[in-house]
PDB file of C-alpha atoms in Angstrom:
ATOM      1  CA  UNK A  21       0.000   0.000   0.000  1.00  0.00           C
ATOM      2  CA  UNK A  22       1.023   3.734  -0.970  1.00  0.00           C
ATOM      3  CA  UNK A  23       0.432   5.804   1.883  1.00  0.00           C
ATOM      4  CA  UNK A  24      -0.593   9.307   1.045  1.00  0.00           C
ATOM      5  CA  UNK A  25      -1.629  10.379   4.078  1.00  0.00           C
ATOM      6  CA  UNK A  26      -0.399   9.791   7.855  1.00  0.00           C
ATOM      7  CA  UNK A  27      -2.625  11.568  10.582  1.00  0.00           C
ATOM      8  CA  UNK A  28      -0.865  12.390  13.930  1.00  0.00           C
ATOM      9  CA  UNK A  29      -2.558  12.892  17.296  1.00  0.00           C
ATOM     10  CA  UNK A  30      -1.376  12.923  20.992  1.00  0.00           C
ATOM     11  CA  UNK A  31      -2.866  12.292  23.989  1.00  0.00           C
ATOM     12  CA  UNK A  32      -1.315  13.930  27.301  1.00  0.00           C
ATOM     13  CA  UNK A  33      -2.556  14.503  30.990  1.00  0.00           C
ATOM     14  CA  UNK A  34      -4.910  12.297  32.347  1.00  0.00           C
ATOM     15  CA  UNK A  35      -6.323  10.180  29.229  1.00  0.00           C
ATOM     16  CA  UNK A  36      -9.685  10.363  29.270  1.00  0.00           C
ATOM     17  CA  UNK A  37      -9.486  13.267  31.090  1.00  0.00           C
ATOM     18  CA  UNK A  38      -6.950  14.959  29.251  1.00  0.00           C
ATOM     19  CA  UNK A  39      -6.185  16.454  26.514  1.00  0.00           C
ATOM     20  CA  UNK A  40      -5.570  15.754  22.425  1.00  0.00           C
ATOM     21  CA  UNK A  41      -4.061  17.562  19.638  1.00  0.00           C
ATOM     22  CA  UNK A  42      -3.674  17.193  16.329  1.00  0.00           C
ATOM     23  CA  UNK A  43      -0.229  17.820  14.632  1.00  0.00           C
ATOM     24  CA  UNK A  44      -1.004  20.344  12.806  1.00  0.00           C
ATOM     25  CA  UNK A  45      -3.530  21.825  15.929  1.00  0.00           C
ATOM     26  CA  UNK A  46      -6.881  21.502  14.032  1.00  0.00           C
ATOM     27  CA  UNK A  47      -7.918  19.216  16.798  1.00  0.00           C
ATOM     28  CA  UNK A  48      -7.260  20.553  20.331  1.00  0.00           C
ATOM     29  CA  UNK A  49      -9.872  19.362  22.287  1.00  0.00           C
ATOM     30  CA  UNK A  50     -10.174  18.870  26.303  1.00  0.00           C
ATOM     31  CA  UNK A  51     -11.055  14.922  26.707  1.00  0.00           C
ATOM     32  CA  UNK A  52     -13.474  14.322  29.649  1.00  0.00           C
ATOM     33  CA  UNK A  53     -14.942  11.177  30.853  1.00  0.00           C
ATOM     34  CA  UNK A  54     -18.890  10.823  29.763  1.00  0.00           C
ATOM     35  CA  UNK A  55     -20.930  11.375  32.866  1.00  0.00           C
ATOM     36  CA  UNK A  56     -22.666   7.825  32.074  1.00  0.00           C
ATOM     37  CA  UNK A  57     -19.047   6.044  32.882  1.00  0.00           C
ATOM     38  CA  UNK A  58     -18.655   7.950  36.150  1.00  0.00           C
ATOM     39  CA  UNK A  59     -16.824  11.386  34.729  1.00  0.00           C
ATOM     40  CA  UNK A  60     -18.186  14.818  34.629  1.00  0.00           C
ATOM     41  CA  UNK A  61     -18.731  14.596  31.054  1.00  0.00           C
ATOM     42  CA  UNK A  62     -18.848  18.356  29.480  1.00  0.00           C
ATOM     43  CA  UNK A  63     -15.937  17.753  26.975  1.00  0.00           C
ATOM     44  CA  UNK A  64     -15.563  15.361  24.022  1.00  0.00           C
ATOM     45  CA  UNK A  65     -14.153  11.777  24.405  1.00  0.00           C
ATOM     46  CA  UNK A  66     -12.880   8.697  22.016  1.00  0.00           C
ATOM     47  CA  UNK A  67     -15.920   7.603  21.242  1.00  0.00           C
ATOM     48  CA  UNK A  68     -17.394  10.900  19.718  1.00  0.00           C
ATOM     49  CA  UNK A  69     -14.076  11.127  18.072  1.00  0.00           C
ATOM     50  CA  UNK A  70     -14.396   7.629  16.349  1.00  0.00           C
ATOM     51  CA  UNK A  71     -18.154   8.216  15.593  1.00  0.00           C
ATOM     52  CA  UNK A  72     -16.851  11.355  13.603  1.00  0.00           C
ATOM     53  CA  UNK A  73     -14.089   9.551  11.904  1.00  0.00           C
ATOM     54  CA  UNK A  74     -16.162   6.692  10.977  1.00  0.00           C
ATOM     55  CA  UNK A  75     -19.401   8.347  10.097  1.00  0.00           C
ATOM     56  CA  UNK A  76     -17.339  10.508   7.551  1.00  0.00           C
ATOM     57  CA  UNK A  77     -15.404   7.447   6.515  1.00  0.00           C
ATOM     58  CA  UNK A  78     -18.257   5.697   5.458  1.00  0.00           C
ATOM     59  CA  UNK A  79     -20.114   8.236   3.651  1.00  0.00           C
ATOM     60  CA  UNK A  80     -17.209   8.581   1.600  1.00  0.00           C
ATOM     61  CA  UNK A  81     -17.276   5.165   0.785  1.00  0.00           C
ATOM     62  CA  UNK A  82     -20.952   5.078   0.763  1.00  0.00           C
ATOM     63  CA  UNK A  83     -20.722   8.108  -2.536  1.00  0.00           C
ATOM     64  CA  UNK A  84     -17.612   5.702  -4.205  1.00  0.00           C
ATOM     65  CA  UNK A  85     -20.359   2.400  -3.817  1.00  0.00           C
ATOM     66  CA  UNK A  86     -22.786   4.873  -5.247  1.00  0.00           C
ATOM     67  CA  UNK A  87     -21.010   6.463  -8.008  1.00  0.00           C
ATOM     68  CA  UNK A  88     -19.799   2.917  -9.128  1.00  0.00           C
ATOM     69  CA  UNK A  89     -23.471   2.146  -9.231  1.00  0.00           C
ATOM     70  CA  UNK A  90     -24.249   5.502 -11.335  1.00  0.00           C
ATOM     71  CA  UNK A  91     -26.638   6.367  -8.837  1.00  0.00           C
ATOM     72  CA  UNK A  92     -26.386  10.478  -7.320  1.00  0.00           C
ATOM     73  CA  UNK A  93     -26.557  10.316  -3.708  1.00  0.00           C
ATOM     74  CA  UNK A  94     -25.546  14.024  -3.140  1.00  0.00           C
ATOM     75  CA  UNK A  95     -27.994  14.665  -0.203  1.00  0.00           C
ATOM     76  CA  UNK A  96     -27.026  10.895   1.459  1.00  0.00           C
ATOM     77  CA  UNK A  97     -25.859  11.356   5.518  1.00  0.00           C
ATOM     78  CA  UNK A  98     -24.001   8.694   7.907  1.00  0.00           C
ATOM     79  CA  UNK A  99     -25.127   8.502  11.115  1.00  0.00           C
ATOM     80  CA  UNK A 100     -22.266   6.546  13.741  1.00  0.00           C
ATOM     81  CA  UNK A 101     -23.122   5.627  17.106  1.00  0.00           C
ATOM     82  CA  UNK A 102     -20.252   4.210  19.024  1.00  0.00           C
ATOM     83  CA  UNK A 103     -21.035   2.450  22.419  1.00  0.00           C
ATOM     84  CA  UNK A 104     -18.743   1.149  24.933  1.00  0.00           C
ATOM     85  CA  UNK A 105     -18.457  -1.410  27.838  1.00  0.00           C
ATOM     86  CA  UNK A 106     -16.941  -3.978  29.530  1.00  0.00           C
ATOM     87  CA  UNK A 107     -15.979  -6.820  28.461  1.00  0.00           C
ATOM     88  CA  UNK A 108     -13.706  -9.865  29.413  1.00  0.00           C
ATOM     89  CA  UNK A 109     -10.530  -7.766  29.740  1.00  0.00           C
ATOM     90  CA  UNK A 110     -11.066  -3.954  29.774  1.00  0.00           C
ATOM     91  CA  UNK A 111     -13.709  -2.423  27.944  1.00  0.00           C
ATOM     92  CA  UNK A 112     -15.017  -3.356  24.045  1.00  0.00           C
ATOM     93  CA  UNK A 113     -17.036  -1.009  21.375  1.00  0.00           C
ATOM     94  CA  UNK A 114     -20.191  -1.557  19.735  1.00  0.00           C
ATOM     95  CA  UNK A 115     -20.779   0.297  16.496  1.00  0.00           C
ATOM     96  CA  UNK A 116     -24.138   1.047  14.974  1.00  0.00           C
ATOM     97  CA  UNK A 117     -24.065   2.843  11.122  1.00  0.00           C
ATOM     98  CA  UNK A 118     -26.941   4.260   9.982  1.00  0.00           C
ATOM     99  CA  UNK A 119     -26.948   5.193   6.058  1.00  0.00           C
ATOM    100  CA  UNK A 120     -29.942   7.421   4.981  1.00  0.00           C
ATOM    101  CA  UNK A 121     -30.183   7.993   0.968  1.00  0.00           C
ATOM    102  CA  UNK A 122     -33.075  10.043  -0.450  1.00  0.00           C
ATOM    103  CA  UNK A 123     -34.058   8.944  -3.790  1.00  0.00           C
ATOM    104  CA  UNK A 124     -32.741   5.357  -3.591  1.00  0.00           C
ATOM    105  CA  UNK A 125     -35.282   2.523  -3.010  1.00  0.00           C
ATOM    106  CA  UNK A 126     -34.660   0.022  -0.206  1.00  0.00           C
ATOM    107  CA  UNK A 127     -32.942  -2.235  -2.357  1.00  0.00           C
ATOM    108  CA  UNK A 128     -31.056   0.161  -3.988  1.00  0.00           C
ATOM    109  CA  UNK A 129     -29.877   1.573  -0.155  1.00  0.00           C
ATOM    110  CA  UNK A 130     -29.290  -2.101   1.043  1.00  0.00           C
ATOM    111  CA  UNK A 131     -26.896  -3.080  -1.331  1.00  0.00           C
ATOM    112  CA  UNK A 132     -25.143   0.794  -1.244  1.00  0.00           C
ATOM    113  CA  UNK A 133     -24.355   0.208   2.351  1.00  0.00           C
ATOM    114  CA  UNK A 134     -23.100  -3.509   2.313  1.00  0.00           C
ATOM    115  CA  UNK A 135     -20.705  -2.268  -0.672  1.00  0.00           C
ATOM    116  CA  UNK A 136     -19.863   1.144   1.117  1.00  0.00           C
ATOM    117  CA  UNK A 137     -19.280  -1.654   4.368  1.00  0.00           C
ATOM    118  CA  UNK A 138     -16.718  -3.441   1.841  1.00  0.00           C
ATOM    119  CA  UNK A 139     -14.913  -0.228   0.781  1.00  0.00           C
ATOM    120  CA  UNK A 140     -14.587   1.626   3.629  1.00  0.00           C
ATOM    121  CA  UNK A 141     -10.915   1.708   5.426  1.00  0.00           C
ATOM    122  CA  UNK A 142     -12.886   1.724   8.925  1.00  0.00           C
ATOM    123  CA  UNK A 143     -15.135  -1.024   8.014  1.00  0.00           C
ATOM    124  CA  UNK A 144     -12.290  -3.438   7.200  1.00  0.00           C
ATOM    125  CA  UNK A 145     -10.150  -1.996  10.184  1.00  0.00           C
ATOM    126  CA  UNK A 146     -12.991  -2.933  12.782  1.00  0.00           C
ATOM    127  CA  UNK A 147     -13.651  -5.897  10.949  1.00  0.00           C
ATOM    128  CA  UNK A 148     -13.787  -9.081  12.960  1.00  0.00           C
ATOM    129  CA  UNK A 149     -12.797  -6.923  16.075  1.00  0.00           C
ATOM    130  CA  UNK A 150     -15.937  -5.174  16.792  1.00  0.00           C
ATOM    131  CA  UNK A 151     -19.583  -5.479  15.788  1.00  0.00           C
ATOM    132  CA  UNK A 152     -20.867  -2.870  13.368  1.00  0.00           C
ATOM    133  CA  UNK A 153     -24.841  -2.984  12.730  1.00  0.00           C
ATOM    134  CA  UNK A 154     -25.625  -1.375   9.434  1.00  0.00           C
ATOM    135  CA  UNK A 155     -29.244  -0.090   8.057  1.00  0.00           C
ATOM    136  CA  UNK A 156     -30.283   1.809   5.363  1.00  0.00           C
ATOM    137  CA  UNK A 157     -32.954   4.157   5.412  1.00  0.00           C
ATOM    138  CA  UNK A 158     -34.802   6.169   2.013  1.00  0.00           C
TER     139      UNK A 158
END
């Protein structure tokens, strides 16, 4: 593989409730612990991060399924919802992808989304790690 791109990010202070930048400083966020896991919440956290990263991921890949298909999916959105909890070791993530494409029947939808599932560089990073749920809507 040709990379063409390398993102860098650190992490400093107290993890989760720390601190991350970006290399280049378009991310420099405050990370706090969600009040649901026993932190005061108020800031942003991994999860919202990866929920952005995916969700953005997958549309992309959702518009290269679609433009293979010659189908024009210009007003298309992915929704991302990470969860996490504990599992056998530490804690796990649950993803749930929601693809909504206006114009597109069902079918249509269905089949964009398992191919977007195929393309996209999240999808086959998570894959066989995690479990992502994927629906269509139209």
């Amino acid at each position: 593989m040709d990379i063409q791109y390398t993102a860098e990010a650190t992490s400093s202070g107290d993890a989760r409730n720390g601190h991350v930048r970006s290399s280049d400083g378009v991310i420099d966020q405050d990370m706090t612990m969600p009040k649901e896991m026993g932190g005061p919440g108020g800031g942003t956290n991994p999860e919202q991060l990866f929920a952005a990263g995916y969700a953005a991921c997958f549309h992309q890949a959702l518009k290269l399924a679609a433009g293979q298909a010659d189908l024009d999916i210009d007003s298309s959105t992915v929704e991302a919802r990470v969860g996490i909890g504990p599992d056998a070791e530490s804690f796990g993530l649950k993803v749930w992808l929601t693809a909504t494409v206006p114009g597109a029947d069902q079918q249509q939808a269905d089949r964009l989304v398992a191919r977007a599932h195929e393309l996209c560089p999240y999808s086959k990073a998570t894959r066989g790690n995690i479990e992502v749920n994927l629906s269509a809507a139209v």
